[in-house]
Amino acid sequence: RKEVEQDPGPFNVPEGATVAFNCTYSNSASQSFFWYRQDCRKEPKLLMSVYSSGNEDGRFTAQLNRASQYISLLIRDSKLSDSATYLCVVNRGTNAGKSTFGDGTTLTVKP
Amino acid sequence: EAQVTQNPRYLITVTGKKLTVTCSQNMNHEYMSWYRQDPGLGLRQIYYSMNVEVTDKGDVPEGYKVSRKEKRNFPLILESPSPNQTSLYFCASVIAVGGYNEQFFGPGTRLTVL
């Protein structure tokens, strides 16, 4: 079993739709969690960190459930520009350098 | 401009010919990492460094070496490349301050080993 697992999709949604991605992690010692966005084999970029209390940034909401060991990302009112691959990232322990990426979930938003 | 640079961006080489991919960051970050990305396998961490002269293995270190002689540079060395090291490689520089953590990635190096 992979340490970080994501539904690969692809998710194909119309503009304006709400879409949710889930990610599960197996190492209960994991300390910090993130969503990154990657466009077409370009470099990944941080979308948002995921905090225990949940956090929101505009149309994006991230949630963490430590008991069930999963992370979610909700995108509301999808835009064409949201089309990308979304990567779930987990840092093990308090070591900022040691990270595990999920394989990514591909989203295509269509007109 | 804050950035992570990698060179070369593209490289085609032959089995066994030693090569180095350079990575440099201008943000004075202590942490740096190397990843490879392969279809269906996502990004996998090769090595990371917590500071000068401090490095540790990631999940797929076999066949790679790194060094961190100065804070800004973190080269990836393939002593004897093999075709299974054909991949897209990303270097990252990591800011970790208090509870905040963000990885800044370089543009990637596409390596083909024949």
mmCIF file of C-alpha atoms in Angstrom:
data_model
loop_
_atom_site.group_PDB
_atom_site.id
_atom_site.type_symbol
_atom_site.label_atom_id
_atom_site.label_comp_id
_atom_site.label_asym_id
_atom_site.label_seq_id
_atom_site.Cartn_x
_atom_site.Cartn_y
_atom_site.Cartn_z
ATOM 1 C CA ARG A 1 0.000 0.000 0.000
ATOM 2 C CA LYS A 2 1.304 3.443 -0.892
ATOM 3 C CA GLU A 3 2.005 5.832 1.938
ATOM 4 C CA VAL A 4 -0.128 8.532 0.320
ATOM 5 C CA GLU A 5 -3.010 7.584 -1.947
ATOM 6 C CA GLN A 6 -5.182 9.735 -4.134
ATOM 7 C CA ASP A 7 -7.998 9.005 -6.519
ATOM 8 C CA PRO A 8 -6.244 9.530 -9.867
ATOM 9 C CA GLY A 9 -9.396 10.624 -11.654
ATOM 10 C CA PRO A 10 -9.571 12.110 -14.147
ATOM 11 C CA PHE A 11 -12.299 14.387 -12.954
ATOM 12 C CA ASN A 12 -14.069 16.093 -15.820
ATOM 13 C CA VAL A 13 -16.462 18.787 -14.636
ATOM 14 C CA PRO A 14 -18.293 21.738 -16.181
ATOM 15 C CA GLU A 15 -17.437 25.284 -15.268
ATOM 16 C CA GLY A 16 -19.104 26.315 -12.056
ATOM 17 C CA ALA A 17 -19.199 22.825 -10.603
ATOM 18 C CA THR A 18 -18.029 21.894 -7.137
ATOM 19 C CA VAL A 19 -15.479 19.111 -7.020
ATOM 20 C CA ALA A 20 -13.840 17.331 -4.097
ATOM 21 C CA PHE A 21 -10.622 15.356 -3.930
ATOM 22 C CA ASN A 22 -9.623 13.000 -1.172
ATOM 23 C CA CYS A 23 -6.256 11.769 -0.082
ATOM 24 C CA THR A 24 -5.404 9.128 2.511
ATOM 25 C CA TYR A 25 -2.121 8.615 4.298
ATOM 26 C CA SER A 26 -0.915 5.558 6.133
ATOM 27 C CA ASN A 27 1.746 6.889 8.495
ATOM 28 C CA SER A 28 0.082 8.071 11.682
ATOM 29 C CA ALA A 29 3.252 9.983 12.582
ATOM 30 C CA SER A 30 2.667 12.359 9.684
ATOM 31 C CA GLN A 31 2.749 15.923 10.890
ATOM 32 C CA SER A 32 2.037 18.342 8.108
ATOM 33 C CA PHE A 33 -0.110 18.231 5.019
ATOM 34 C CA PHE A 34 -0.380 20.190 1.819
ATOM 35 C CA TRP A 35 -2.046 20.437 -1.540
ATOM 36 C CA TYR A 36 0.147 21.329 -4.503
ATOM 37 C CA ARG A 37 -0.940 22.083 -8.023
ATOM 38 C CA GLN A 38 0.957 20.951 -11.098
ATOM 39 C CA ASP A 39 0.231 22.128 -14.625
ATOM 40 C CA CYS A 40 1.132 19.812 -17.484
ATOM 41 C CA ARG A 41 4.541 18.508 -16.267
ATOM 42 C CA LYS A 42 5.638 21.903 -15.038
ATOM 43 C CA GLU A 43 6.938 22.340 -11.530
ATOM 44 C CA PRO A 44 4.469 21.824 -8.669
ATOM 45 C CA LYS A 45 3.395 24.896 -6.727
ATOM 46 C CA LEU A 46 1.885 25.139 -3.286
ATOM 47 C CA LEU A 47 -1.880 25.591 -3.401
ATOM 48 C CA MET A 48 -2.497 25.497 0.325
ATOM 49 C CA SER A 49 -1.390 23.990 3.566
ATOM 50 C CA VAL A 50 -3.916 21.859 5.429
ATOM 51 C CA TYR A 51 -4.519 22.580 9.084
ATOM 52 C CA SER A 52 -6.345 20.512 11.660
ATOM 53 C CA SER A 53 -9.044 23.124 11.990
ATOM 54 C CA GLY A 54 -9.584 23.221 8.244
ATOM 55 C CA ASN A 55 -8.785 26.232 6.151
ATOM 56 C CA GLU A 56 -10.237 28.146 3.263
ATOM 57 C CA ASP A 57 -8.689 30.281 0.571
ATOM 58 C CA GLY A 58 -11.251 31.785 -1.742
ATOM 59 C CA ARG A 59 -12.924 28.974 -3.634
ATOM 60 C CA PHE A 60 -10.665 26.338 -2.102
ATOM 61 C CA THR A 61 -11.264 24.563 1.196
ATOM 62 C CA ALA A 62 -8.938 22.004 2.739
ATOM 63 C CA GLN A 63 -9.812 19.656 5.567
ATOM 64 C CA LEU A 64 -7.771 17.253 7.649
ATOM 65 C CA ASN A 65 -9.161 14.281 9.532
ATOM 66 C CA ARG A 66 -6.364 12.852 11.643
ATOM 67 C CA ALA A 67 -8.482 10.088 13.129
ATOM 68 C CA SER A 68 -9.306 8.691 9.704
ATOM 69 C CA GLN A 69 -6.000 9.814 8.201
ATOM 70 C CA TYR A 70 -7.373 11.623 5.227
ATOM 71 C CA ILE A 71 -7.148 15.050 3.682
ATOM 72 C CA SER A 72 -9.630 16.656 1.359
ATOM 73 C CA LEU A 73 -9.675 19.541 -1.073
ATOM 74 C CA LEU A 74 -12.928 21.154 -2.175
ATOM 75 C CA ILE A 75 -13.049 23.483 -5.148
ATOM 76 C CA ARG A 76 -16.189 25.549 -5.551
ATOM 77 C CA ASP A 77 -17.330 27.351 -8.695
ATOM 78 C CA SER A 78 -14.706 25.645 -10.870
ATOM 79 C CA LYS A 79 -12.941 27.754 -13.479
ATOM 80 C CA LEU A 80 -11.278 26.641 -16.682
ATOM 81 C CA SER A 81 -8.003 27.743 -15.137
ATOM 82 C CA ASP A 82 -8.428 25.190 -12.340
ATOM 83 C CA SER A 83 -7.617 22.417 -14.817
ATOM 84 C CA ALA A 84 -4.450 20.829 -13.481
ATOM 85 C CA THR A 85 -3.171 17.923 -11.440
ATOM 86 C CA TYR A 86 -3.590 18.285 -7.688
ATOM 87 C CA LEU A 87 -0.968 16.630 -5.516
ATOM 88 C CA CYS A 88 -1.475 15.649 -1.913
ATOM 89 C CA VAL A 89 1.735 15.963 0.115
ATOM 90 C CA VAL A 90 2.515 14.626 3.567
ATOM 91 C CA ASN A 91 5.546 15.422 5.678
ATOM 92 C CA ARG A 92 6.607 12.729 8.063
ATOM 93 C CA GLY A 93 7.444 13.748 11.598
ATOM 94 C CA THR A 94 8.697 17.242 12.124
ATOM 95 C CA ASN A 95 11.326 16.938 9.439
ATOM 96 C CA ALA A 96 10.526 19.617 6.950
ATOM 97 C CA GLY A 97 12.642 17.953 4.311
ATOM 98 C CA LYS A 98 11.103 14.492 4.200
ATOM 99 C CA SER A 99 7.997 14.535 2.036
ATOM 100 C CA THR A 100 5.775 12.003 0.342
ATOM 101 C CA PHE A 101 3.641 12.954 -2.623
ATOM 102 C CA GLY A 102 0.507 11.269 -3.805
ATOM 103 C CA ASP A 103 0.334 10.405 -7.485
ATOM 104 C CA GLY A 104 -2.024 13.300 -8.119
ATOM 105 C CA THR A 105 -5.610 13.797 -9.186
ATOM 106 C CA THR A 106 -6.207 15.264 -12.617
ATOM 107 C CA LEU A 107 -8.982 17.810 -13.013
ATOM 108 C CA THR A 108 -10.322 19.082 -16.312
ATOM 109 C CA VAL A 109 -12.860 21.873 -16.194
ATOM 110 C CA LYS A 110 -14.839 22.204 -19.406
ATOM 111 C CA PRO A 111 -16.835 25.161 -20.734
ATOM 112 C CA GLU B 1 13.632 37.373 -7.935
ATOM 113 C CA ALA B 2 13.370 34.362 -5.622
ATOM 114 C CA GLN B 3 13.964 31.246 -7.630
ATOM 115 C CA VAL B 4 15.312 27.729 -7.933
ATOM 116 C CA THR B 5 17.346 27.038 -11.044
ATOM 117 C CA GLN B 6 18.294 23.685 -12.523
ATOM 118 C CA ASN B 7 20.714 22.856 -15.278
ATOM 119 C CA PRO B 8 20.554 21.365 -17.756
ATOM 120 C CA ARG B 9 16.843 21.478 -18.526
ATOM 121 C CA TYR B 10 17.113 18.650 -21.033
ATOM 122 C CA LEU B 11 19.775 15.974 -21.331
ATOM 123 C CA ILE B 12 20.151 12.877 -23.446
ATOM 124 C CA THR B 13 23.043 10.665 -22.454
ATOM 125 C CA VAL B 14 24.227 7.083 -22.674
ATOM 126 C CA THR B 15 24.410 4.347 -20.088
ATOM 127 C CA GLY B 16 27.372 4.666 -17.757
ATOM 128 C CA LYS B 17 28.404 8.221 -18.557
ATOM 129 C CA LYS B 18 28.588 10.175 -15.315
ATOM 130 C CA LEU B 19 26.483 13.297 -15.140
ATOM 131 C CA THR B 20 25.574 16.035 -12.704
ATOM 132 C CA VAL B 21 22.392 18.041 -12.574
ATOM 133 C CA THR B 22 22.906 21.306 -10.770
ATOM 134 C CA CYS B 23 20.388 23.017 -8.514
ATOM 135 C CA SER B 24 20.737 26.451 -7.013
ATOM 136 C CA GLN B 25 18.449 28.595 -4.855
ATOM 137 C CA ASN B 26 18.743 32.242 -3.881
ATOM 138 C CA MET B 27 16.336 32.232 -0.938
ATOM 139 C CA ASN B 28 18.809 31.177 1.751
ATOM 140 C CA HIS B 29 16.702 28.116 2.584
ATOM 141 C CA GLU B 30 18.217 25.434 4.747
ATOM 142 C CA TYR B 31 16.253 22.531 3.309
ATOM 143 C CA MET B 32 16.579 21.279 -0.251
ATOM 144 C CA SER B 33 15.301 18.156 -1.986
ATOM 145 C CA TRP B 34 15.526 16.162 -5.176
ATOM 146 C CA TYR B 35 12.588 14.319 -6.710
ATOM 147 C CA ARG B 36 11.955 12.262 -9.776
ATOM 148 C CA GLN B 37 8.604 12.110 -11.482
ATOM 149 C CA ASP B 38 7.505 9.184 -13.601
ATOM 150 C CA PRO B 39 4.127 8.499 -15.209
ATOM 151 C CA GLY B 40 1.865 6.649 -12.817
ATOM 152 C CA LEU B 41 4.337 6.968 -9.941
ATOM 153 C CA GLY B 42 4.055 10.597 -8.984
ATOM 154 C CA LEU B 43 6.952 12.494 -7.442
ATOM 155 C CA ARG B 44 9.313 10.385 -5.407
ATOM 156 C CA GLN B 45 11.930 11.884 -3.146
ATOM 157 C CA ILE B 46 15.503 10.875 -3.958
ATOM 158 C CA TYR B 47 17.534 12.781 -1.358
ATOM 159 C CA TYR B 48 17.062 15.768 0.843
ATOM 160 C CA SER B 49 19.333 18.057 2.782
ATOM 161 C CA MET B 50 18.620 19.806 6.045
ATOM 162 C CA ASN B 51 21.655 22.101 5.843
ATOM 163 C CA VAL B 52 25.226 22.314 4.611
ATOM 164 C CA GLU B 53 26.926 18.920 4.835
ATOM 165 C CA VAL B 54 23.721 17.297 6.148
ATOM 166 C CA THR B 55 21.907 15.015 3.715
ATOM 167 C CA ASP B 56 19.629 12.010 4.007
ATOM 168 C CA LYS B 57 18.047 9.452 1.749
ATOM 169 C CA GLY B 58 14.549 9.816 0.484
ATOM 170 C CA ASP B 59 12.492 6.954 -0.868
ATOM 171 C CA VAL B 60 14.473 6.145 -4.030
ATOM 172 C CA PRO B 61 18.156 6.991 -3.431
ATOM 173 C CA GLU B 62 19.711 4.042 -5.286
ATOM 174 C CA GLY B 63 21.931 5.112 -8.156
ATOM 175 C CA TYR B 64 22.158 8.743 -7.035
ATOM 176 C CA LYS B 65 24.504 10.856 -4.967
ATOM 177 C CA VAL B 66 24.174 14.377 -3.669
ATOM 178 C CA SER B 67 26.370 16.899 -1.956
ATOM 179 C CA ARG B 68 25.687 20.087 -0.029
ATOM 180 C CA LYS B 69 28.925 21.976 0.278
ATOM 181 C CA GLU B 70 27.245 25.356 0.326
ATOM 182 C CA LYS B 71 23.763 26.442 1.228
ATOM 183 C CA ARG B 72 22.628 27.585 -2.187
ATOM 184 C CA ASN B 73 23.676 24.532 -4.222
ATOM 185 C CA PHE B 74 22.487 20.943 -4.117
ATOM 186 C CA PRO B 75 23.755 18.983 -7.135
ATOM 187 C CA LEU B 76 22.433 15.556 -8.073
ATOM 188 C CA ILE B 77 25.050 13.140 -9.330
ATOM 189 C CA LEU B 78 24.474 10.022 -11.379
ATOM 190 C CA GLU B 79 27.771 8.140 -11.324
ATOM 191 C CA SER B 80 26.702 5.484 -13.829
ATOM 192 C CA PRO B 81 23.309 6.330 -15.306
ATOM 193 C CA SER B 82 21.062 3.531 -16.503
ATOM 194 C CA PRO B 83 17.929 3.626 -18.688
ATOM 195 C CA ASN B 84 15.666 3.212 -15.639
ATOM 196 C CA GLN B 85 16.859 6.637 -14.488
ATOM 197 C CA THR B 86 15.188 8.227 -17.472
ATOM 198 C CA SER B 87 12.803 10.593 -15.788
ATOM 199 C CA LEU B 88 11.764 14.163 -15.049
ATOM 200 C CA TYR B 89 13.783 15.499 -12.129
ATOM 201 C CA PHE B 90 12.788 18.353 -9.851
ATOM 202 C CA CYS B 91 14.875 20.138 -7.297
ATOM 203 C CA ALA B 92 13.099 21.949 -4.463
ATOM 204 C CA SER B 93 14.110 24.483 -1.885
ATOM 205 C CA VAL B 94 12.055 24.438 1.297
ATOM 206 C CA ILE B 95 11.154 27.183 3.674
ATOM 207 C CA ALA B 96 10.229 25.859 7.101
ATOM 208 C CA VAL B 97 9.561 28.615 9.604
ATOM 209 C CA GLY B 98 7.449 28.019 12.669
ATOM 210 C CA GLY B 99 4.470 26.072 11.438
ATOM 211 C CA TYR B 100 4.843 27.239 7.850
ATOM 212 C CA ASN B 101 6.350 24.979 5.216
ATOM 213 C CA GLU B 102 6.524 25.490 1.458
ATOM 214 C CA GLN B 103 8.549 23.810 -1.236
ATOM 215 C CA PHE B 104 9.719 25.926 -4.173
ATOM 216 C CA PHE B 105 10.483 23.793 -7.180
ATOM 217 C CA GLY B 106 12.883 24.348 -10.007
ATOM 218 C CA PRO B 107 11.622 24.061 -13.596
ATOM 219 C CA GLY B 108 12.662 20.418 -13.939
ATOM 220 C CA THR B 109 15.311 18.496 -15.848
ATOM 221 C CA ARG B 110 14.172 15.960 -18.397
ATOM 222 C CA LEU B 111 16.787 13.211 -18.556
ATOM 223 C CA THR B 112 16.918 10.425 -21.094
ATOM 224 C CA VAL B 113 19.457 7.629 -20.658
ATOM 225 C CA LEU B 114 19.942 5.476 -23.751
#
